[in-house]
PDB file of C-alpha atoms in Angstrom:
ATOM      1  CA  UNK A   1       0.000   0.000   0.000  1.00  0.00           C
ATOM      2  CA  UNK A   2       1.581   3.253  -1.171  1.00  0.00           C
ATOM      3  CA  UNK A   3       0.784   6.514   0.678  1.00  0.00           C
ATOM      4  CA  UNK A   4      -0.037   9.254  -1.805  1.00  0.00           C
ATOM      5  CA  UNK A   5      -0.759  12.029   0.656  1.00  0.00           C
ATOM      6  CA  UNK A   6      -0.724  12.045   4.405  1.00  0.00           C
ATOM      7  CA  UNK A   7       0.160  15.610   5.323  1.00  0.00           C
ATOM      8  CA  UNK A   8      -2.590  15.761   7.925  1.00  0.00           C
ATOM      9  CA  UNK A   9      -1.392  12.800   9.943  1.00  0.00           C
ATOM     10  CA  UNK A  10      -4.063  11.266  12.145  1.00  0.00           C
ATOM     11  CA  UNK A  11      -3.522  11.869  15.816  1.00  0.00           C
ATOM     12  CA  UNK A  12      -4.544   8.687  17.632  1.00  0.00           C
ATOM     13  CA  UNK A  13      -5.136  10.683  20.820  1.00  0.00           C
ATOM     14  CA  UNK A  14      -7.576  13.238  19.456  1.00  0.00           C
ATOM     15  CA  UNK A  15     -10.575  11.394  20.883  1.00  0.00           C
ATOM     16  CA  UNK A  16     -12.339  10.959  17.542  1.00  0.00           C
ATOM     17  CA  UNK A  17     -13.182   7.747  15.761  1.00  0.00           C
ATOM     18  CA  UNK A  18     -10.951   7.007  12.802  1.00  0.00           C
ATOM     19  CA  UNK A  19     -13.073   6.038   9.800  1.00  0.00           C
ATOM     20  CA  UNK A  20     -11.639   4.195   6.779  1.00  0.00           C
ATOM     21  CA  UNK A  21     -13.280   4.727   3.394  1.00  0.00           C
ATOM     22  CA  UNK A  22     -12.433   1.924   0.968  1.00  0.00           C
ATOM     23  CA  UNK A  23     -13.086   2.587  -2.722  1.00  0.00           C
ATOM     24  CA  UNK A  24     -12.727  -0.307  -5.150  1.00  0.00           C
ATOM     25  CA  UNK A  25     -12.571   1.157  -8.650  1.00  0.00           C
ATOM     26  CA  UNK A  26     -12.112   0.244 -12.290  1.00  0.00           C
ATOM     27  CA  UNK A  27     -12.642   2.416 -15.356  1.00  0.00           C
ATOM     28  CA  UNK A  28     -13.558   5.729 -13.729  1.00  0.00           C
ATOM     29  CA  UNK A  29     -11.717   8.978 -12.997  1.00  0.00           C
ATOM     30  CA  UNK A  30     -14.006  12.040 -13.047  1.00  0.00           C
ATOM     31  CA  UNK A  31     -16.559  10.603 -10.644  1.00  0.00           C
ATOM     32  CA  UNK A  32     -13.788   9.784  -8.185  1.00  0.00           C
ATOM     33  CA  UNK A  33     -12.866  13.453  -8.091  1.00  0.00           C
ATOM     34  CA  UNK A  34     -16.485  14.310  -7.281  1.00  0.00           C
ATOM     35  CA  UNK A  35     -16.364  11.810  -4.423  1.00  0.00           C
ATOM     36  CA  UNK A  36     -13.110  13.312  -3.110  1.00  0.00           C
ATOM     37  CA  UNK A  37     -14.593  16.807  -3.194  1.00  0.00           C
ATOM     38  CA  UNK A  38     -17.520  15.662  -1.069  1.00  0.00           C
ATOM     39  CA  UNK A  39     -15.129  13.998   1.391  1.00  0.00           C
ATOM     40  CA  UNK A  40     -13.122  17.207   1.657  1.00  0.00           C
ATOM     41  CA  UNK A  41     -16.287  18.877   3.003  1.00  0.00           C
ATOM     42  CA  UNK A  42     -17.065  16.295   5.682  1.00  0.00           C
ATOM     43  CA  UNK A  43     -17.616  17.732   9.150  1.00  0.00           C
ATOM     44  CA  UNK A  44     -15.944  14.665  10.653  1.00  0.00           C
ATOM     45  CA  UNK A  45     -12.312  15.060   9.611  1.00  0.00           C
ATOM     46  CA  UNK A  46     -10.696  11.991  11.124  1.00  0.00           C
ATOM     47  CA  UNK A  47     -10.759   9.601   8.190  1.00  0.00           C
ATOM     48  CA  UNK A  48      -8.530   7.952   5.625  1.00  0.00           C
ATOM     49  CA  UNK A  49      -9.296   6.995   2.029  1.00  0.00           C
ATOM     50  CA  UNK A  50      -8.006   3.742   0.536  1.00  0.00           C
ATOM     51  CA  UNK A  51      -8.239   3.383  -3.236  1.00  0.00           C
ATOM     52  CA  UNK A  52      -8.104  -0.198  -4.529  1.00  0.00           C
ATOM     53  CA  UNK A  53      -7.284   0.375  -8.186  1.00  0.00           C
ATOM     54  CA  UNK A  54      -8.131  -2.542 -10.502  1.00  0.00           C
ATOM     55  CA  UNK A  55      -7.285  -0.673 -13.712  1.00  0.00           C
ATOM     56  CA  UNK A  56      -4.689  -2.150 -16.032  1.00  0.00           C
ATOM     57  CA  UNK A  57      -3.283   1.330 -16.712  1.00  0.00           C
ATOM     58  CA  UNK A  58      -2.261   4.387 -14.679  1.00  0.00           C
ATOM     59  CA  UNK A  59      -5.363   6.464 -15.451  1.00  0.00           C
ATOM     60  CA  UNK A  60      -5.744   7.501 -11.815  1.00  0.00           C
ATOM     61  CA  UNK A  61      -2.281   9.048 -11.561  1.00  0.00           C
ATOM     62  CA  UNK A  62      -3.421  12.340 -13.042  1.00  0.00           C
ATOM     63  CA  UNK A  63      -6.215  12.608 -10.500  1.00  0.00           C
ATOM     64  CA  UNK A  64      -3.808  12.263  -7.622  1.00  0.00           C
ATOM     65  CA  UNK A  65      -1.269  14.632  -9.150  1.00  0.00           C
ATOM     66  CA  UNK A  66      -3.767  17.301 -10.206  1.00  0.00           C
ATOM     67  CA  UNK A  67      -5.065  18.063  -6.737  1.00  0.00           C
ATOM     68  CA  UNK A  68      -3.739  17.766  -3.234  1.00  0.00           C
ATOM     69  CA  UNK A  69      -6.430  16.397  -0.977  1.00  0.00           C
ATOM     70  CA  UNK A  70      -6.298  17.303   2.731  1.00  0.00           C
ATOM     71  CA  UNK A  71      -6.873  13.775   3.996  1.00  0.00           C
ATOM     72  CA  UNK A  72      -4.700  10.641   4.146  1.00  0.00           C
ATOM     73  CA  UNK A  73      -4.955   8.889   0.803  1.00  0.00           C
ATOM     74  CA  UNK A  74      -3.624   5.411   0.051  1.00  0.00           C
ATOM     75  CA  UNK A  75      -3.269   3.613  -3.257  1.00  0.00           C
ATOM     76  CA  UNK A  76      -3.373  -0.159  -3.721  1.00  0.00           C
ATOM     77  CA  UNK A  77      -2.928  -1.184  -7.371  1.00  0.00           C
ATOM     78  CA  UNK A  78      -4.235  -4.683  -8.182  1.00  0.00           C
ATOM     79  CA  UNK A  79      -4.542  -4.798 -12.000  1.00  0.00           C
ATOM     80  CA  UNK A  80      -4.596  -8.579 -12.055  1.00  0.00           C
ATOM     81  CA  UNK A  81      -7.762  -8.743  -9.956  1.00  0.00           C
ATOM     82  CA  UNK A  82     -11.362  -7.923 -10.802  1.00  0.00           C
ATOM     83  CA  UNK A  83     -14.538  -7.603  -8.783  1.00  0.00           C
ATOM     84  CA  UNK A  84     -15.969  -4.941  -6.509  1.00  0.00           C
ATOM     85  CA  UNK A  85     -16.270  -7.245  -3.505  1.00  0.00           C
ATOM     86  CA  UNK A  86     -12.760  -8.578  -3.977  1.00  0.00           C
ATOM     87  CA  UNK A  87     -11.369  -5.042  -4.058  1.00  0.00           C
ATOM     88  CA  UNK A  88     -13.291  -4.039  -0.960  1.00  0.00           C
ATOM     89  CA  UNK A  89     -11.863  -7.006   0.923  1.00  0.00           C
ATOM     90  CA  UNK A  90      -8.326  -6.052  -0.060  1.00  0.00           C
ATOM     91  CA  UNK A  91      -8.941  -2.529   1.187  1.00  0.00           C
ATOM     92  CA  UNK A  92     -10.616  -3.095   4.534  1.00  0.00           C
ATOM     93  CA  UNK A  93      -7.958  -5.568   5.594  1.00  0.00           C
ATOM     94  CA  UNK A  94      -5.407  -2.744   5.217  1.00  0.00           C
ATOM     95  CA  UNK A  95      -7.628  -0.163   6.909  1.00  0.00           C
ATOM     96  CA  UNK A  96      -6.555   1.552  10.130  1.00  0.00           C
ATOM     97  CA  UNK A  97     -10.024   2.680  11.225  1.00  0.00           C
ATOM     98  CA  UNK A  98     -12.394   1.048  13.684  1.00  0.00           C
ATOM     99  CA  UNK A  99     -15.284   2.006  11.382  1.00  0.00           C
ATOM    100  CA  UNK A 100     -15.335   1.264   7.644  1.00  0.00           C
ATOM    101  CA  UNK A 101     -17.419   2.638   4.760  1.00  0.00           C
ATOM    102  CA  UNK A 102     -17.286   1.442   1.139  1.00  0.00           C
ATOM    103  CA  UNK A 103     -18.097   4.306  -1.254  1.00  0.00           C
ATOM    104  CA  UNK A 104     -18.863   3.470  -4.870  1.00  0.00           C
ATOM    105  CA  UNK A 105     -16.516   5.170  -7.316  1.00  0.00           C
ATOM    106  CA  UNK A 106     -19.458   7.172  -8.712  1.00  0.00           C
ATOM    107  CA  UNK A 107     -21.266   8.269  -5.555  1.00  0.00           C
ATOM    108  CA  UNK A 108     -20.772  11.286  -3.297  1.00  0.00           C
ATOM    109  CA  UNK A 109     -21.952  12.336   0.155  1.00  0.00           C
ATOM    110  CA  UNK A 110     -23.487  15.274   2.024  1.00  0.00           C
ATOM    111  CA  UNK A 111     -21.060  16.968   4.410  1.00  0.00           C
ATOM    112  CA  UNK A 112     -22.693  15.420   7.492  1.00  0.00           C
ATOM    113  CA  UNK A 113     -22.692  11.803   6.304  1.00  0.00           C
ATOM    114  CA  UNK A 114     -19.781  10.372   8.290  1.00  0.00           C
ATOM    115  CA  UNK A 115     -20.665  12.308  11.443  1.00  0.00           C
ATOM    116  CA  UNK A 116     -24.305  11.218  11.298  1.00  0.00           C
ATOM    117  CA  UNK A 117     -23.361   7.585  10.675  1.00  0.00           C
ATOM    118  CA  UNK A 118     -21.101   7.579  13.742  1.00  0.00           C
ATOM    119  CA  UNK A 119     -23.882   9.122  15.834  1.00  0.00           C
ATOM    120  CA  UNK A 120     -26.274   6.384  14.683  1.00  0.00           C
ATOM    121  CA  UNK A 121     -23.788   3.629  15.494  1.00  0.00           C
ATOM    122  CA  UNK A 122     -23.377   5.021  18.995  1.00  0.00           C
ATOM    123  CA  UNK A 123     -27.048   5.784  19.635  1.00  0.00           C
ATOM    124  CA  UNK A 124     -28.351   2.394  18.459  1.00  0.00           C
ATOM    125  CA  UNK A 125     -25.502   0.236  19.717  1.00  0.00           C
ATOM    126  CA  UNK A 126     -25.416  -1.407  16.306  1.00  0.00           C
ATOM    127  CA  UNK A 127     -22.648  -3.321  14.603  1.00  0.00           C
ATOM    128  CA  UNK A 128     -23.572  -1.696  11.296  1.00  0.00           C
ATOM    129  CA  UNK A 129     -25.928   1.050  10.163  1.00  0.00           C
ATOM    130  CA  UNK A 130     -27.237   1.694   6.671  1.00  0.00           C
ATOM    131  CA  UNK A 131     -29.019   4.359   4.664  1.00  0.00           C
ATOM    132  CA  UNK A 132     -30.377   4.977   1.184  1.00  0.00           C
ATOM    133  CA  UNK A 133     -29.509   6.404  -2.226  1.00  0.00           C
ATOM    134  CA  UNK A 134     -30.913   9.868  -2.922  1.00  0.00           C
ATOM    135  CA  UNK A 135     -30.882  12.713  -5.409  1.00  0.00           C
ATOM    136  CA  UNK A 136     -29.642  16.177  -4.486  1.00  0.00           C
ATOM    137  CA  UNK A 137     -33.050  16.991  -2.965  1.00  0.00           C
ATOM    138  CA  UNK A 138     -32.910  13.978  -0.653  1.00  0.00           C
ATOM    139  CA  UNK A 139     -35.504  11.972  -2.555  1.00  0.00           C
ATOM    140  CA  UNK A 140     -34.934   8.211  -2.719  1.00  0.00           C
ATOM    141  CA  UNK A 141     -33.727   6.850  -6.055  1.00  0.00           C
ATOM    142  CA  UNK A 142     -32.481   3.589  -7.583  1.00  0.00           C
ATOM    143  CA  UNK A 143     -34.452   1.353  -5.280  1.00  0.00           C
ATOM    144  CA  UNK A 144     -37.232   1.029  -2.742  1.00  0.00           C
ATOM    145  CA  UNK A 145     -36.449   1.936   0.868  1.00  0.00           C
ATOM    146  CA  UNK A 146     -38.329   1.872   4.133  1.00  0.00           C
ATOM    147  CA  UNK A 147     -39.561   5.280   5.253  1.00  0.00           C
ATOM    148  CA  UNK A 148     -39.010   4.802   8.989  1.00  0.00           C
ATOM    149  CA  UNK A 149     -35.921   4.012  11.030  1.00  0.00           C
ATOM    150  CA  UNK A 150     -35.866   0.383  12.154  1.00  0.00           C
ATOM    151  CA  UNK A 151     -33.780  -2.635  13.024  1.00  0.00           C
ATOM    152  CA  UNK A 152     -32.776  -4.693  10.001  1.00  0.00           C
ATOM    153  CA  UNK A 153     -33.942  -8.307   9.826  1.00  0.00           C
ATOM    154  CA  UNK A 154     -34.420 -11.019   7.217  1.00  0.00           C
ATOM    155  CA  UNK A 155     -37.760  -9.573   6.138  1.00  0.00           C
ATOM    156  CA  UNK A 156     -36.682  -5.975   5.464  1.00  0.00           C
ATOM    157  CA  UNK A 157     -33.033  -6.454   4.503  1.00  0.00           C
ATOM    158  CA  UNK A 158     -33.981  -5.902   0.850  1.00  0.00           C
ATOM    159  CA  UNK A 159     -35.387  -2.409   1.488  1.00  0.00           C
ATOM    160  CA  UNK A 160     -33.051  -1.086   4.173  1.00  0.00           C
ATOM    161  CA  UNK A 161     -29.830  -0.095   2.508  1.00  0.00           C
ATOM    162  CA  UNK A 162     -27.437  -0.033  -0.377  1.00  0.00           C
ATOM    163  CA  UNK A 163     -23.797  -1.085  -0.210  1.00  0.00           C
ATOM    164  CA  UNK A 164     -22.169   2.350  -0.321  1.00  0.00           C
ATOM    165  CA  UNK A 165     -24.292   3.666   2.564  1.00  0.00           C
ATOM    166  CA  UNK A 166     -23.582   0.745   4.910  1.00  0.00           C
ATOM    167  CA  UNK A 167     -21.213   1.761   7.707  1.00  0.00           C
ATOM    168  CA  UNK A 168     -19.548  -1.150   9.501  1.00  0.00           C
ATOM    169  CA  UNK A 169     -17.669  -1.527  12.713  1.00  0.00           C
ATOM    170  CA  UNK A 170     -14.429  -3.176  11.678  1.00  0.00           C
ATOM    171  CA  UNK A 171     -15.151  -5.974  14.143  1.00  0.00           C
ATOM    172  CA  UNK A 172     -18.252  -6.816  12.086  1.00  0.00           C
ATOM    173  CA  UNK A 173     -16.198  -7.250   8.936  1.00  0.00           C
ATOM    174  CA  UNK A 174     -13.775  -9.457  10.830  1.00  0.00           C
ATOM    175  CA  UNK A 175     -16.631 -11.571  12.207  1.00  0.00           C
ATOM    176  CA  UNK A 176     -18.091 -12.313   8.752  1.00  0.00           C
ATOM    177  CA  UNK A 177     -14.765 -12.230   6.855  1.00  0.00           C
ATOM    178  CA  UNK A 178     -15.901  -9.314   4.706  1.00  0.00           C
ATOM    179  CA  UNK A 179     -17.752  -9.499   1.411  1.00  0.00           C
ATOM    180  CA  UNK A 180     -18.166 -12.690  -0.571  1.00  0.00           C
ATOM    181  CA  UNK A 181     -15.880 -12.122  -3.594  1.00  0.00           C
ATOM    182  CA  UNK A 182     -18.137 -14.318  -5.728  1.00  0.00           C
ATOM    183  CA  UNK A 183     -21.045 -11.859  -5.445  1.00  0.00           C
ATOM    184  CA  UNK A 184     -21.240  -8.337  -6.882  1.00  0.00           C
ATOM    185  CA  UNK A 185     -20.192  -6.335  -9.916  1.00  0.00           C
ATOM    186  CA  UNK A 186     -17.172  -7.799 -11.668  1.00  0.00           C
ATOM    187  CA  UNK A 187     -17.304 -11.159  -9.890  1.00  0.00           C
ATOM    188  CA  UNK A 188     -16.381 -14.231 -11.915  1.00  0.00           C
ATOM    189  CA  UNK A 189     -19.886 -15.640 -11.339  1.00  0.00           C
ATOM    190  CA  UNK A 190     -23.277 -14.615 -12.789  1.00  0.00           C
ATOM    191  CA  UNK A 191     -24.281 -13.166  -9.383  1.00  0.00           C
ATOM    192  CA  UNK A 192     -23.604  -9.486 -10.052  1.00  0.00           C
ATOM    193  CA  UNK A 193     -25.500  -7.785  -7.216  1.00  0.00           C
ATOM    194  CA  UNK A 194     -26.805  -7.979  -3.641  1.00  0.00           C
ATOM    195  CA  UNK A 195     -23.421  -8.422  -1.998  1.00  0.00           C
ATOM    196  CA  UNK A 196     -24.684  -5.891   0.553  1.00  0.00           C
ATOM    197  CA  UNK A 197     -27.721  -7.954   1.494  1.00  0.00           C
ATOM    198  CA  UNK A 198     -25.541 -11.047   1.636  1.00  0.00           C
ATOM    199  CA  UNK A 199     -23.066  -9.556   4.095  1.00  0.00           C
ATOM    200  CA  UNK A 200     -25.834  -8.109   6.273  1.00  0.00           C
ATOM    201  CA  UNK A 201     -27.646 -11.461   6.347  1.00  0.00           C
ATOM    202  CA  UNK A 202     -24.426 -13.190   7.387  1.00  0.00           C
ATOM    203  CA  UNK A 203     -23.962 -10.615  10.148  1.00  0.00           C
ATOM    204  CA  UNK A 204     -27.543 -11.157  11.362  1.00  0.00           C
ATOM    205  CA  UNK A 205     -26.968 -14.932  11.361  1.00  0.00           C
ATOM    206  CA  UNK A 206     -24.109 -14.353  13.808  1.00  0.00           C
ATOM    207  CA  UNK A 207     -26.338 -12.382  16.143  1.00  0.00           C
ATOM    208  CA  UNK A 208     -24.942  -8.985  15.203  1.00  0.00           C
ATOM    209  CA  UNK A 209     -27.144  -5.901  15.241  1.00  0.00           C
ATOM    210  CA  UNK A 210     -27.970  -3.910  12.096  1.00  0.00           C
ATOM    211  CA  UNK A 211     -29.998  -0.706  11.863  1.00  0.00           C
ATOM    212  CA  UNK A 212     -31.460   1.369   9.036  1.00  0.00           C
ATOM    213  CA  UNK A 213     -32.267   5.064   9.198  1.00  0.00           C
ATOM    214  CA  UNK A 214     -33.621   6.920   6.150  1.00  0.00           C
ATOM    215  CA  UNK A 215     -32.087  10.136   7.473  1.00  0.00           C
ATOM    216  CA  UNK A 216     -28.720   8.667   6.435  1.00  0.00           C
ATOM    217  CA  UNK A 217     -28.312   8.999   2.682  1.00  0.00           C
ATOM    218  CA  UNK A 218     -25.731   9.586  -0.008  1.00  0.00           C
ATOM    219  CA  UNK A 219     -25.955  10.848  -3.567  1.00  0.00           C
ATOM    220  CA  UNK A 220     -25.832   9.016  -6.862  1.00  0.00           C
ATOM    221  CA  UNK A 221     -26.853   9.551 -10.456  1.00  0.00           C
ATOM    222  CA  UNK A 222     -30.334   8.246 -11.193  1.00  0.00           C
ATOM    223  CA  UNK A 223     -30.481   4.855 -12.846  1.00  0.00           C
ATOM    224  CA  UNK A 224     -31.592   4.983 -16.504  1.00  0.00           C
ATOM    225  CA  UNK A 225     -33.756   1.987 -17.440  1.00  0.00           C
ATOM    226  CA  UNK A 226     -33.438   2.759 -21.167  1.00  0.00           C
ATOM    227  CA  UNK A 227     -29.677   2.179 -21.132  1.00  0.00           C
ATOM    228  CA  UNK A 228     -29.990  -1.241 -19.492  1.00  0.00           C
ATOM    229  CA  UNK A 229     -32.934  -2.688 -21.437  1.00  0.00           C
ATOM    230  CA  UNK A 230     -30.936  -5.343 -23.299  1.00  0.00           C
ATOM    231  CA  UNK A 231     -30.677  -8.935 -22.109  1.00  0.00           C
ATOM    232  CA  UNK A 232     -27.138  -8.476 -20.775  1.00  0.00           C
ATOM    233  CA  UNK A 233     -27.868  -5.221 -18.923  1.00  0.00           C
ATOM    234  CA  UNK A 234     -28.188  -4.578 -15.215  1.00  0.00           C
ATOM    235  CA  UNK A 235     -31.723  -5.942 -15.048  1.00  0.00           C
ATOM    236  CA  UNK A 236     -30.643  -9.471 -15.928  1.00  0.00           C
ATOM    237  CA  UNK A 237     -27.291  -9.356 -14.115  1.00  0.00           C
ATOM    238  CA  UNK A 238     -28.600  -7.727 -10.937  1.00  0.00           C
ATOM    239  CA  UNK A 239     -31.680  -9.957 -10.983  1.00  0.00           C
ATOM    240  CA  UNK A 240     -29.472 -13.019 -10.941  1.00  0.00           C
ATOM    241  CA  UNK A 241     -27.614 -11.674  -7.900  1.00  0.00           C
ATOM    242  CA  UNK A 242     -30.809 -11.081  -5.939  1.00  0.00           C
ATOM    243  CA  UNK A 243     -32.168 -14.506  -6.810  1.00  0.00           C
ATOM    244  CA  UNK A 244     -28.928 -16.189  -5.800  1.00  0.00           C
ATOM    245  CA  UNK A 245     -28.794 -14.436  -2.426  1.00  0.00           C
ATOM    246  CA  UNK A 246     -32.414 -15.429  -1.783  1.00  0.00           C
ATOM    247  CA  UNK A 247     -31.505 -19.053  -2.478  1.00  0.00           C
ATOM    248  CA  UNK A 248     -28.261 -18.942  -0.547  1.00  0.00           C
ATOM    249  CA  UNK A 249     -29.938 -17.695   2.620  1.00  0.00           C
ATOM    250  CA  UNK A 250     -32.830 -20.120   2.546  1.00  0.00           C
ATOM    251  CA  UNK A 251     -35.674 -17.935   1.376  1.00  0.00           C
ATOM    252  CA  UNK A 252     -38.442 -20.233   0.201  1.00  0.00           C
ATOM    253  CA  UNK A 253     -40.583 -20.503  -2.878  1.00  0.00           C
ATOM    254  CA  UNK A 254     -43.112 -17.847  -1.863  1.00  0.00           C
ATOM    255  CA  UNK A 255     -40.403 -15.277  -1.244  1.00  0.00           C
ATOM    256  CA  UNK A 256     -38.839 -16.061  -4.592  1.00  0.00           C
ATOM    257  CA  UNK A 257     -42.177 -15.837  -6.392  1.00  0.00           C
ATOM    258  CA  UNK A 258     -42.835 -12.476  -4.740  1.00  0.00           C
ATOM    259  CA  UNK A 259     -39.540 -11.027  -5.968  1.00  0.00           C
ATOM    260  CA  UNK A 260     -39.926 -12.529  -9.445  1.00  0.00           C
ATOM    261  CA  UNK A 261     -43.536 -11.398  -9.787  1.00  0.00           C
ATOM    262  CA  UNK A 262     -42.827  -7.728  -9.060  1.00  0.00           C
ATOM    263  CA  UNK A 263     -40.773  -6.997 -12.185  1.00  0.00           C
ATOM    264  CA  UNK A 264     -42.928  -9.409 -14.193  1.00  0.00           C
ATOM    265  CA  UNK A 265     -46.009  -7.293 -13.411  1.00  0.00           C
ATOM    266  CA  UNK A 266     -44.101  -4.103 -14.184  1.00  0.00           C
ATOM    267  CA  UNK A 267     -43.023  -5.528 -17.522  1.00  0.00           C
ATOM    268  CA  UNK A 268     -46.650  -6.337 -18.439  1.00  0.00           C
ATOM    269  CA  UNK A 269     -47.799  -2.854 -17.455  1.00  0.00           C
ATOM    270  CA  UNK A 270     -44.955  -1.259 -19.402  1.00  0.00           C
ATOM    271  CA  UNK A 271     -45.853  -3.268 -22.505  1.00  0.00           C
ATOM    272  CA  UNK A 272     -49.491  -2.204 -22.205  1.00  0.00           C
ATOM    273  CA  UNK A 273     -48.348   1.427 -22.035  1.00  0.00           C
ATOM    274  CA  UNK A 274     -46.078   1.046 -25.036  1.00  0.00           C
ATOM    275  CA  UNK A 275     -42.888   1.566 -23.016  1.00  0.00           C
ATOM    276  CA  UNK A 276     -40.768  -1.031 -24.768  1.00  0.00           C
ATOM    277  CA  UNK A 277     -37.458  -0.267 -23.040  1.00  0.00           C
ATOM    278  CA  UNK A 278     -39.067  -0.541 -19.608  1.00  0.00           C
ATOM    279  CA  UNK A 279     -40.836  -3.738 -20.700  1.00  0.00           C
ATOM    280  CA  UNK A 280     -37.535  -5.299 -21.755  1.00  0.00           C
ATOM    281  CA  UNK A 281     -35.725  -4.188 -18.600  1.00  0.00           C
ATOM    282  CA  UNK A 282     -38.325  -5.518 -16.155  1.00  0.00           C
ATOM    283  CA  UNK A 283     -38.768  -8.731 -18.151  1.00  0.00           C
ATOM    284  CA  UNK A 284     -35.031  -9.361 -17.973  1.00  0.00           C
ATOM    285  CA  UNK A 285     -35.016  -8.555 -14.263  1.00  0.00           C
ATOM    286  CA  UNK A 286     -37.712 -11.170 -13.638  1.00  0.00           C
ATOM    287  CA  UNK A 287     -35.831 -13.737 -15.720  1.00  0.00           C
ATOM    288  CA  UNK A 288     -32.593 -12.968 -13.885  1.00  0.00           C
ATOM    289  CA  UNK A 289     -34.203 -13.380 -10.474  1.00  0.00           C
ATOM    290  CA  UNK A 290     -35.606 -16.745 -11.532  1.00  0.00           C
ATOM    291  CA  UNK A 291     -32.191 -17.824 -12.811  1.00  0.00           C
ATOM    292  CA  UNK A 292     -30.469 -16.817  -9.589  1.00  0.00           C
ATOM    293  CA  UNK A 293     -32.955 -18.497  -7.291  1.00  0.00           C
ATOM    294  CA  UNK A 294     -33.286 -21.664  -9.369  1.00  0.00           C
ATOM    295  CA  UNK A 295     -29.609 -21.908 -10.252  1.00  0.00           C
ATOM    296  CA  UNK A 296     -30.543 -22.456 -13.897  1.00  0.00           C
ATOM    297  CA  UNK A 297     -29.168 -19.998 -16.427  1.00  0.00           C
ATOM    298  CA  UNK A 298     -31.378 -19.665 -19.476  1.00  0.00           C
ATOM    299  CA  UNK A 299     -28.699 -18.283 -21.772  1.00  0.00           C
TER     300      UNK A 299
END
């Protein structure tokens, strides 16, 4: 692990929790700068950023050279490896902090995010807390989320968080051995999503406490269905991940049918309304969820 900048060395005696932000990235540069800018504005200043760089080239060098960020920044270059979960595992095992967050390389945060997450961890006595994805006005996007703060359990785990808003105590990551590298974007398997639900379910199975609060949210671009309408888009790939995690954690037939039926109904409604891209996307999502839960890939 190579230190790029550490001018503001962390004082271990300053009484504040050290937070490690681990970013696994491949193929992006501009959005990383947006993330860094939002981190520069955080009210909680005691954090480090660990970049796990899976690019084959040195495209990130210009980002680091162009600006001098006022927080400790570390670079781990692993061009021979692929997979978001794999990169996150590399990063958190090098982290110094007692609390760990895994930003996506295309998200960004309000200035109070880290501070609020730490307050929630302390107030709830949880081993992890999670939030939601939002637009700049704080409206939920890219998923369905509960509207009230609540403990996370097997029933609501699907609507109480997204990976880059889950804040872990490091001890939680140690207890579950981090993310499953065979689940998530870039994994060598067909299961390209729901690594967040998987890790939370494994934490719950160990008796650890998880909590969701909709007042904790980060920012992301809004998902565009039209761009992912083809059979190899996110609908199919992410659907497979959800179905697989359902199967892996022992959710039965009725749960599977519920999750498969939702996009199937949306696809029928979209077709009736003449929205062909939405029809294709939701149809592929339903097929993907069936494939993941059944373990049978339909091609």
